[in-house]
Amino acid sequence: MAKIKCVMSYDGTNFSGLQIQTKQRTVQGELEKALAKIHKGAHVKVYPSGRTDKGVHAKAQAVHFESDYNLAPSDWKRALNTLLPPDIHVNETEEVPAEFHARFDVVEKEYRYYILNETEPDVFKQSYVYHYPYALDLVKMQEAGRYFEGTHDFTTFSSAKASAKGSKVRTLVEVSCHQHGSLLEFVLRGHGFLYNMVRIIVGTLLEVGRERLEPDEVRSLFDGKDRQLAGDTLPPQGLYLWNVRYEETDTSG
Amino acid sequence: MAKIKCVMSYDGTNFSGLQIQTKQRTVQGELEKALAKIHKGAHVKVYPSGRTDKGVHAKAQAVHFESDYNLAPSDWKRALNTLLPPDIHVNETEEVPAEFHARFDVVEKEYRYYILNETEPDVFKQSYVYHYPYALDLVKMQEAGRYFEGTHDFTTFSSAKASAKGSKVRTLVEVSCHQHGSLLEFVLRGHGFLYNMVRIIVGTLLEVGRERLEPDEVRSLFDGKDRQLAGDTLPPQGLYLWNVRYEETDTSG
């Protein structure tokens, strides 16, 4: 048995998320369907680095699977891309040691969130950015981002639907905000993320950008441990799983 | 009765083209549905500058309609955008003279065709550019473009499905090709276009770009008056109706 690590991009628009579900079109479902074709109908289970929700995109999602099919590691890429639909693309495949696990071995994940900060929406970007027409104070959002960096209990900034069990303490190494013309880019990097955490943090940064919340007030929101204190959960189409890092390997590029 | 001219963008991905068809989702259908809501259910017919095919986009399509609904010309924009789906956006509305006709008064149309000239496809652009992975000679394509400019019989470069009746003579004022990194932009401007003409001309330019056809051979293709001589009809997702010009008015911007 060879263990194959596979890094892929997908346009989340027409998927009901990554995780396989009966009667829904999912990324995992399409991948397992392609792998079954390669394996003469035999089921091959795919293990992702983590889930992404309906409408959320991936620039470099990582998964692993095991196979006894005799294919050079680099040929997996071509074989899968031939069978996958055009909204999933395998960027690279490599053989990894038997101990490798796409979920448990993650060292760091990077998410990005894109906002189109213009008065008029752009019909060609409606599924790829969140259109937000109000004026935003970039400097204040950048300042507020720094209050999210470091190790904190992120209860306030995770969905109430998140599992009640387990620690809500996570470590973020970067929460930054960059302007490219009318496009705002939020970069969040960390060891792990709770359910909806990126979308709620960026939603809270928009509250700061609109001057409804001061940057240093973020501190007291953490202390409150109450989801109601934070900003809205932003919609999925602006969110991208940008990169998943493992020891001595990197899914980007 | 006021006559309203309306300029709009649409993402053609999820439309069966512009023209209304029963049981299909069309741009005209969505517009007339929105207008019926404004007019308490009464049908208001929309007249476009021309059709676009399934999957073809518009950056600035122009239409007109007549209404006795008492609304300031600029308020039509807001009223329509509130009712239209997110893949259609009205950029501007204005009252025009009763003699104005969106189709018959066109002075010039501009189309653009976008090609992603990279080895790897981009999942986020699959509905917005045509992915073409082969090396292309830009200078030769630019040279060949000039042979399409001027007044010609475009029989060779129009679909065999185009109406047999009527002249196939058209005048193009610009057929140019520009490179922006790995994105190739083809700009075609002219007084009128035959069915599939833009997609066949760009398909022929790709033959030149791949050096399967010399730029000056385009001349003999015109003389042959045979669709079989020209290149492929390129797929719809790279094509944009970019602008429609009328006397003293311009739909762009």
Coordinates of C-alpha atoms in Angstrom, one line a residue:
Chain A
M1 CA 0.0 0.0 0.0
A2 CA 1.3 3.5 -0.9
K3 CA 0.1 6.5 0.9
I4 CA -0.5 9.5 -1.4
K5 CA -0.8 13.1 -0.3
C6 CA -2.7 15.2 -2.7
V7 CA -3.0 19.1 -2.7
M8 CA -5.9 20.5 -4.6
S9 CA -7.8 23.7 -5.4
Y10 CA -11.5 23.9 -5.6
D11 CA -14.2 26.4 -6.4
G12 CA -16.6 25.8 -3.5
T13 CA -19.6 27.5 -5.3
N14 CA -21.3 24.4 -6.5
F15 CA -20.3 22.0 -3.6
S16 CA -22.3 21.3 -0.4
G17 CA -18.9 21.6 1.3
L18 CA -16.0 19.2 1.4
Q19 CA -17.3 16.3 3.5
I20 CA -19.2 13.5 1.8
Q21 CA -23.0 13.5 2.2
T22 CA -25.5 11.3 0.6
K23 CA -27.4 13.0 -2.4
Q24 CA -25.2 16.1 -2.2
R25 CA -22.4 17.1 -4.5
T26 CA -19.3 17.4 -2.3
V27 CA -15.5 17.7 -2.9
Q28 CA -14.8 14.4 -1.0
G29 CA -17.6 12.7 -3.0
E30 CA -16.1 13.7 -6.3
L31 CA -12.6 12.7 -5.3
E32 CA -13.7 9.3 -4.0
K33 CA -15.7 8.8 -7.2
A34 CA -12.6 9.5 -9.3
L35 CA -10.5 7.2 -7.1
A36 CA -13.1 4.4 -7.4
K37 CA -12.8 4.7 -11.2
I38 CA -9.1 4.3 -11.0
H39 CA -9.5 1.3 -8.6
K40 CA -12.0 -0.6 -10.8
G41 CA -14.9 0.4 -8.6
A42 CA -13.3 -0.3 -5.2
H43 CA -13.9 2.4 -2.6
V44 CA -10.9 4.5 -1.5
K45 CA -11.4 6.7 1.5
V46 CA -10.1 10.3 1.4
Y47 CA -8.8 12.0 4.6
P48 CA -8.8 15.8 4.3
S49 CA -6.8 18.2 6.5
G50 CA -10.2 19.4 7.7
R51 CA -13.6 20.3 6.4
T52 CA -14.7 23.4 4.5
D53 CA -18.3 24.6 4.4
K54 CA -20.7 25.0 1.5
G55 CA -19.5 27.8 -0.8
V56 CA -16.0 28.0 0.8
H57 CA -13.1 27.7 -1.6
A58 CA -9.7 26.1 -1.3
K59 CA -6.5 27.3 -3.0
A60 CA -4.5 24.4 -1.5
Q61 CA -6.4 21.9 0.5
A62 CA -4.5 18.7 1.5
V63 CA -5.8 15.2 1.7
H64 CA -4.3 11.7 1.8
F65 CA -5.5 8.3 0.7
E66 CA -4.0 4.8 0.5
S67 CA -3.8 2.7 -2.7
D68 CA -2.3 -0.5 -4.0
Y69 CA -2.7 0.8 -7.5
N70 CA 0.7 0.8 -9.2
L71 CA 1.2 4.4 -10.3
A72 CA 4.2 6.7 -10.1
P73 CA 3.4 9.4 -7.4
S74 CA 3.5 12.2 -9.9
D75 CA 1.1 10.3 -12.3
W76 CA -1.6 10.5 -9.7
K77 CA -2.0 14.1 -10.5
R78 CA -2.7 13.5 -14.1
A79 CA -4.9 10.5 -13.5
L80 CA -7.1 12.4 -11.0
N81 CA -7.3 15.6 -13.1
T82 CA -8.5 13.6 -16.1
L83 CA -11.4 12.2 -14.0
L84 CA -12.2 15.2 -11.7
P85 CA -14.8 17.9 -12.7
P86 CA -13.4 21.3 -13.7
D87 CA -14.1 22.9 -10.3
I88 CA -11.6 20.7 -8.6
H89 CA -7.9 20.7 -9.7
V90 CA -5.1 18.6 -8.2
N91 CA -2.0 20.8 -7.9
E92 CA 0.3 18.1 -6.8
T93 CA 0.6 14.6 -5.6
E94 CA 3.4 12.9 -3.7
E95 CA 4.0 9.7 -1.9
V96 CA 4.3 10.1 1.9
P97 CA 5.4 7.8 4.7
A98 CA 2.8 5.4 6.1
E99 CA 2.6 7.4 9.4
F100 CA 1.5 10.6 7.6
H101 CA -2.0 11.9 8.3
A102 CA -3.5 14.9 6.5
R103 CA -5.5 15.9 9.5
F104 CA -3.5 15.0 12.6
D105 CA -0.1 16.2 11.2
V106 CA -1.1 19.7 10.3
V107 CA 1.4 22.3 11.7
E108 CA -0.4 25.4 10.5
K109 CA -3.3 26.4 8.3
E110 CA -3.7 29.7 6.4
Y111 CA -7.1 31.1 5.5
R112 CA -7.8 34.2 3.5
Y113 CA -11.0 36.3 3.3
Y114 CA -11.6 38.7 0.4
I115 CA -13.9 41.7 0.6
L116 CA -14.9 43.8 -2.4
N117 CA -15.1 47.3 -0.8
E118 CA -16.9 49.2 -3.5
T119 CA -20.3 50.8 -3.8
E120 CA -21.4 48.7 -6.8
P121 CA -21.3 44.9 -6.7
D122 CA -19.4 43.0 -9.5
V123 CA -21.5 40.2 -11.0
F124 CA -18.4 38.3 -12.0
K125 CA -17.1 38.1 -8.4
Q126 CA -20.3 37.4 -6.5
S127 CA -19.2 33.8 -5.7
Y128 CA -15.6 34.8 -5.0
V129 CA -15.6 37.8 -2.7
Y130 CA -18.0 39.3 -0.2
H131 CA -19.3 42.6 -1.4
Y132 CA -19.3 45.2 1.4
P133 CA -20.2 48.7 0.2
Y134 CA -19.5 50.7 3.4
A135 CA -16.4 52.8 4.2
L136 CA -13.8 51.0 6.4
D137 CA -10.9 52.2 8.4
L138 CA -8.1 50.0 7.3
V139 CA -5.6 51.1 10.0
K140 CA -8.0 50.4 12.8
M141 CA -8.7 46.9 11.4
Q142 CA -5.0 46.2 11.2
E143 CA -4.6 47.4 14.8
A144 CA -7.5 45.2 15.9
G145 CA -6.1 42.2 14.0
R146 CA -3.1 42.2 16.3
Y147 CA -5.4 41.6 19.4
F148 CA -6.4 38.2 17.8
E149 CA -2.8 37.1 17.5
G150 CA -1.3 34.8 20.2
T151 CA -3.0 32.2 22.3
H152 CA -6.5 32.9 23.5
D153 CA -9.8 31.2 24.4
F154 CA -11.8 31.8 21.2
T155 CA -15.2 31.0 22.6
T156 CA -16.5 34.4 21.7
F157 CA -15.3 34.0 18.1
S158 CA -16.6 30.5 17.3
S159 CA -20.0 29.3 16.3
A160 CA -22.4 28.3 19.1
K161 CA -22.8 25.2 16.9
A162 CA -19.1 24.2 17.6
S163 CA -18.7 21.2 19.7
A164 CA -19.2 22.0 23.4
K165 CA -16.5 19.5 24.3
G166 CA -12.8 20.3 24.2
S167 CA -10.8 23.4 24.7
K168 CA -11.6 26.6 22.8
V169 CA -8.0 27.8 23.2
R170 CA -6.2 28.3 19.9
T171 CA -3.1 30.1 18.8
L172 CA -3.1 32.4 15.8
V173 CA 0.3 33.6 14.5
E174 CA -1.1 36.1 12.0
V175 CA -4.3 38.2 11.6
S176 CA -3.5 40.9 9.0
C177 CA -5.4 43.0 6.6
H178 CA -4.2 44.3 3.2
Q179 CA -5.7 46.6 0.6
H180 CA -5.3 46.0 -3.1
G181 CA -7.4 48.7 -4.7
S182 CA -10.9 48.0 -3.7
L183 CA -10.1 44.4 -2.7
L184 CA -9.4 43.8 1.0
E185 CA -7.5 40.7 1.9
F186 CA -7.5 39.3 5.4
V187 CA -4.8 36.7 6.2
L188 CA -5.3 34.4 9.2
R189 CA -2.7 31.8 10.1
G190 CA -2.8 29.5 13.1
H191 CA -2.4 26.1 14.5
G192 CA -6.1 25.3 14.5
F193 CA -9.4 27.0 14.0
L194 CA -12.8 26.5 15.6
Y195 CA -16.0 26.3 13.6
N196 CA -16.8 29.6 11.8
M197 CA -13.8 31.2 13.6
V198 CA -12.3 33.0 10.5
R199 CA -15.7 34.3 9.3
I200 CA -16.5 35.6 12.8
I201 CA -13.1 37.2 13.4
V202 CA -13.3 39.0 10.0
G203 CA -16.9 40.0 10.8
T204 CA -15.7 41.6 14.0
L205 CA -12.9 43.4 12.2
L206 CA -15.5 44.9 9.9
E207 CA -17.2 46.3 13.1
V208 CA -13.9 47.9 14.0
G209 CA -13.5 49.2 10.4
R210 CA -16.9 50.9 10.6
E211 CA -15.9 52.4 13.9
R212 CA -18.6 50.6 15.9
L213 CA -16.0 49.0 18.0
E214 CA -12.5 50.2 19.0
P215 CA -9.5 48.0 18.3
D216 CA -8.6 47.5 22.0
E217 CA -12.2 46.5 22.8
V218 CA -11.4 43.2 21.2
R219 CA -9.7 42.2 24.5
S220 CA -12.9 42.5 26.5
L221 CA -14.8 40.5 23.9
F222 CA -12.4 37.6 24.5
D223 CA -13.1 37.9 28.3
G224 CA -16.8 37.9 27.8
K225 CA -16.7 34.3 26.3
D226 CA -20.0 35.1 24.5
R227 CA -20.6 34.6 20.8
Q228 CA -23.2 37.4 20.9
L229 CA -20.5 40.0 21.6
A230 CA -18.6 39.4 18.3
G231 CA -19.5 40.6 14.8
D232 CA -21.6 38.7 12.2
T233 CA -20.5 35.4 10.6
L234 CA -19.5 36.6 7.1
P235 CA -20.8 34.6 4.1
P236 CA -18.8 31.7 2.7
Q237 CA -17.9 33.0 -0.8
G238 CA -15.1 35.3 0.5
L239 CA -13.4 32.5 2.4
Y240 CA -10.4 30.5 1.0
L241 CA -8.5 27.7 2.7
W242 CA -5.2 29.1 1.4
N243 CA -2.5 26.7 2.5
V244 CA -2.0 23.7 4.9
R245 CA 1.5 23.3 6.3
Y246 CA 3.1 20.1 7.5
E247 CA 6.6 19.4 8.9
E248 CA 9.1 19.9 6.1
T249 CA 6.4 20.2 3.5
D250 CA 4.2 23.0 2.3
T251 CA 1.1 22.7 0.1
S252 CA 1.5 26.1 -1.5
G253 CA 3.0 26.9 -4.9
Chain B
M1 CA -45.1 56.3 -21.7
A2 CA -41.5 56.8 -20.9
K3 CA -38.8 54.9 -22.8
I4 CA -36.0 53.7 -20.5
K5 CA -32.5 52.6 -21.7
C6 CA -30.8 50.2 -19.3
V7 CA -27.2 49.1 -19.3
M8 CA -26.3 46.0 -17.4
S9 CA -23.7 43.4 -16.6
Y10 CA -24.4 39.8 -16.3
D11 CA -22.5 36.6 -15.5
G12 CA -23.7 34.3 -18.3
T13 CA -22.7 31.1 -16.5
N14 CA -26.1 30.1 -15.2
F15 CA -28.2 31.5 -18.0
S16 CA -29.4 29.8 -21.1
G17 CA -28.4 32.9 -23.0
L18 CA -30.1 36.3 -23.1
Q19 CA -33.2 35.6 -25.1
I20 CA -36.3 34.5 -23.3
Q21 CA -37.2 30.8 -23.6
T22 CA -39.9 28.8 -21.8
K23 CA -38.6 26.7 -18.9
Q24 CA -35.1 28.1 -19.2
R25 CA -33.4 30.7 -17.0
T26 CA -32.6 33.6 -19.3
V27 CA -31.4 37.2 -18.8
Q28 CA -34.4 38.6 -20.6
G29 CA -36.7 36.3 -18.5
E30 CA -35.3 37.6 -15.2
L31 CA -35.5 41.2 -16.4
E32 CA -39.1 40.9 -17.5
K33 CA -39.9 39.1 -14.3
A34 CA -38.5 42.1 -12.3
L35 CA -40.3 44.6 -14.5
A36 CA -43.6 42.7 -14.0
K37 CA -43.2 43.0 -10.2
I38 CA -42.7 46.7 -10.6
H39 CA -45.8 46.9 -12.9
K40 CA -48.1 44.9 -10.6
G41 CA -47.9 41.8 -12.8
A42 CA -48.3 43.5 -16.2
H43 CA -45.9 42.3 -18.8
V44 CA -43.2 44.7 -20.0
K45 CA -41.2 43.6 -23.0
V46 CA -37.5 44.1 -23.0
Y47 CA -35.6 44.9 -26.3
P48 CA -31.9 44.1 -26.1
S49 CA -29.1 45.4 -28.4
G50 CA -28.8 41.7 -29.5
R51 CA -28.6 38.2 -28.1
T52 CA -25.8 36.5 -26.3
D53 CA -25.5 32.8 -26.1
K54 CA -25.6 30.4 -23.2
G55 CA -22.5 31.0 -21.0
V56 CA -21.5 34.3 -22.7
H57 CA -21.1 37.2 -20.3
A58 CA -21.9 40.9 -20.6
K59 CA -20.0 43.8 -19.1
A60 CA -22.3 46.4 -20.6
Q61 CA -25.3 45.0 -22.5
A62 CA -28.0 47.6 -23.5
V63 CA -31.7 47.1 -23.5
H64 CA -34.8 49.3 -23.7
F65 CA -38.3 49.0 -22.4
E66 CA -41.4 51.3 -22.2
S67 CA -43.3 52.0 -19.0
D68 CA -46.0 54.2 -17.7
Y69 CA -44.8 53.7 -14.1
N70 CA -43.9 57.0 -12.6
L71 CA -40.3 56.6 -11.5
A72 CA -37.4 59.1 -11.9
P73 CA -35.1 57.6 -14.6
S74 CA -32.2 57.1 -12.1
D75 CA -34.5 55.3 -9.7
W76 CA -35.1 52.5 -12.2
K77 CA -31.6 51.3 -11.5
R78 CA -32.2 50.9 -7.8
A79 CA -35.7 49.4 -8.3
L80 CA -34.4 46.8 -10.8
N81 CA -31.3 45.9 -8.8
T82 CA -33.4 45.2 -5.7
L83 CA -35.5 42.7 -7.7
L84 CA -32.8 41.1 -10.0
P85 CA -30.8 38.1 -9.0
P86 CA -27.1 38.7 -8.1
D87 CA -25.8 37.5 -11.5
I88 CA -27.4 40.5 -13.2
H89 CA -26.6 44.1 -12.2
V90 CA -28.0 47.2 -13.7
N91 CA -25.1 49.7 -14.1
E92 CA -27.2 52.7 -15.3
T93 CA -30.7 53.7 -16.5
E94 CA -31.7 56.8 -18.3
E95 CA -34.8 58.1 -20.1
V96 CA -34.4 58.1 -23.9
P97 CA -36.4 59.6 -26.8
A98 CA -39.4 57.6 -28.0
E99 CA -37.6 56.9 -31.3
F100 CA -34.6 55.2 -29.6
H101 CA -34.3 51.5 -30.2
A102 CA -31.6 49.4 -28.4
R103 CA -31.1 47.1 -31.4
F104 CA -31.6 49.3 -34.5
D105 CA -29.7 52.3 -33.2
V106 CA -26.4 50.5 -32.4
V107 CA -23.5 52.3 -33.8
E108 CA -20.8 49.9 -32.7
K109 CA -20.4 46.9 -30.5
E110 CA -17.3 45.8 -28.6
Y111 CA -16.6 42.2 -27.7
R112 CA -13.7 40.9 -25.7
Y113 CA -12.4 37.3 -25.5
Y114 CA -10.2 36.2 -22.6
I115 CA -7.8 33.2 -22.7
L116 CA -5.8 31.9 -19.8
N117 CA -2.6 30.8 -21.5
E118 CA -1.0 28.7 -18.7
T119 CA -0.2 25.1 -18.3
E120 CA -2.4 24.6 -15.3
P121 CA -6.1 25.6 -15.3
D122 CA -7.4 27.9 -12.6
V123 CA -10.5 26.5 -10.9
F124 CA -11.7 30.0 -10.0
K125 CA -11.7 31.2 -13.6
Q126 CA -13.1 28.2 -15.4
S127 CA -16.4 30.0 -16.2
Y128 CA -14.7 33.4 -17.0
V129 CA -11.8 32.6 -19.3
Y130 CA -10.9 29.9 -21.8
H131 CA -8.0 27.8 -20.6
Y132 CA -5.6 27.2 -23.5
P133 CA -2.3 25.6 -22.4
Y134 CA -0.3 25.7 -25.6
A135 CA 2.4 28.3 -26.5
L136 CA 1.2 31.1 -28.7
D137 CA 3.0 33.6 -30.9
L138 CA 1.5 36.9 -29.8
V139 CA 3.1 39.0 -32.5
K140 CA 1.8 36.8 -35.3
M141 CA -1.7 36.9 -33.8
Q142 CA -1.6 40.7 -33.6
E143 CA -0.5 40.8 -37.3
A144 CA -3.3 38.4 -38.3
G145 CA -5.8 40.5 -36.4
R146 CA -5.2 43.4 -38.8
Y147 CA -6.4 41.2 -41.8
F148 CA -9.8 41.0 -40.1
E149 CA -10.1 44.8 -39.8
G150 CA -12.1 46.7 -42.5
T151 CA -15.1 45.6 -44.6
H152 CA -15.2 42.0 -45.7
D153 CA -17.6 39.1 -46.5
F154 CA -17.4 37.1 -43.2
T155 CA -19.0 33.9 -44.5
T156 CA -15.9 31.9 -43.6
F157 CA -16.0 33.3 -40.1
S158 CA -19.6 32.8 -39.2
S159 CA -21.6 29.8 -38.0
A160 CA -23.2 27.7 -40.8
K161 CA -26.3 28.0 -38.5
A162 CA -26.3 31.8 -39.3
S163 CA -29.3 32.9 -41.4
A164 CA -28.7 32.1 -45.0
K165 CA -30.5 35.2 -46.0
G166 CA -28.9 38.7 -45.9
S167 CA -25.5 40.0 -46.5
K168 CA -22.5 38.5 -44.7
V169 CA -20.5 41.7 -45.3
R170 CA -19.5 43.4 -42.0
T171 CA -17.0 46.1 -41.0
L172 CA -14.7 45.6 -38.1
V173 CA -12.7 48.6 -36.9
E174 CA -10.5 46.8 -34.4
V175 CA -9.3 43.2 -34.0
S176 CA -6.4 43.4 -31.5
C177 CA -4.7 41.1 -29.0
H178 CA -3.0 42.1 -25.7
Q179 CA -1.1 40.2 -23.1
H180 CA -1.5 40.8 -19.4
G181 CA 0.7 38.2 -17.8
S182 CA -0.8 34.8 -18.6
L183 CA -4.1 36.4 -19.6
L184 CA -4.6 37.1 -23.4
E185 CA -7.2 39.7 -24.2
F186 CA -8.8 39.9 -27.7
V187 CA -10.7 43.1 -28.5
L188 CA -13.1 43.1 -31.4
R189 CA -15.0 46.2 -32.4
G190 CA -17.4 46.6 -35.3
H191 CA -20.7 47.8 -36.6
G192 CA -22.2 44.3 -36.6
F193 CA -21.3 40.7 -36.0
L194 CA -22.6 37.5 -37.5
Y195 CA -23.5 34.4 -35.4
N196 CA -20.4 33.0 -33.6
M197 CA -18.2 35.4 -35.5
V198 CA -16.1 36.6 -32.6
R199 CA -15.5 33.0 -31.3
I200 CA -14.5 31.8 -34.8
I201 CA -12.2 34.8 -35.5
V202 CA -10.4 34.3 -32.1
G203 CA -10.3 30.5 -32.8
T204 CA -8.6 31.3 -36.1
L205 CA -6.2 33.7 -34.4
L206 CA -5.2 30.7 -32.1
E207 CA -4.3 28.7 -35.2
V208 CA -2.0 31.6 -36.3
G209 CA -0.6 31.8 -32.7
R210 CA 0.3 28.1 -32.9
E211 CA 1.9 28.6 -36.3
R212 CA -0.5 26.3 -38.1
L213 CA -1.5 29.2 -40.2
E214 CA 0.4 32.3 -41.4
P215 CA -1.0 35.7 -40.7
D216 CA -1.4 36.6 -44.4
E217 CA -3.2 33.4 -45.2
V218 CA -6.2 34.9 -43.5
R219 CA -6.8 36.7 -46.8
S220 CA -7.4 33.5 -48.7
L221 CA -9.7 32.2 -46.0
F222 CA -12.0 35.2 -46.6
D223 CA -11.9 34.4 -50.4
G224 CA -12.8 30.7 -49.8
K225 CA -16.2 31.6 -48.2
D226 CA -16.2 28.3 -46.4
R227 CA -16.7 27.9 -42.6
Q228 CA -14.5 24.7 -42.7
L229 CA -11.4 26.8 -43.5
A230 CA -11.5 28.8 -40.3
G231 CA -10.5 27.8 -36.8
D232 CA -12.7 26.3 -34.1
T233 CA -15.6 28.1 -32.5
L234 CA -14.2 28.8 -29.1
P235 CA -16.2 28.0 -26.0
P236 CA -18.6 30.7 -24.6
Q237 CA -17.1 31.3 -21.2
G238 CA -14.2 33.5 -22.5
L239 CA -16.6 35.8 -24.4
Y240 CA -17.9 39.2 -23.1
L241 CA -20.2 41.7 -24.7
W242 CA -18.1 44.6 -23.5
N243 CA -19.8 47.7 -24.7
V244 CA -22.6 48.9 -27.0
R245 CA -22.3 52.3 -28.5
Y246 CA -25.1 54.6 -29.7
E247 CA -25.0 58.1 -31.2
E248 CA -23.8 60.5 -28.4
T249 CA -24.1 57.8 -25.8
D250 CA -21.8 55.1 -24.5
T251 CA -22.8 52.2 -22.3
S252 CA -19.3 51.8 -20.7
G253 CA -18.2 53.1 -17.3

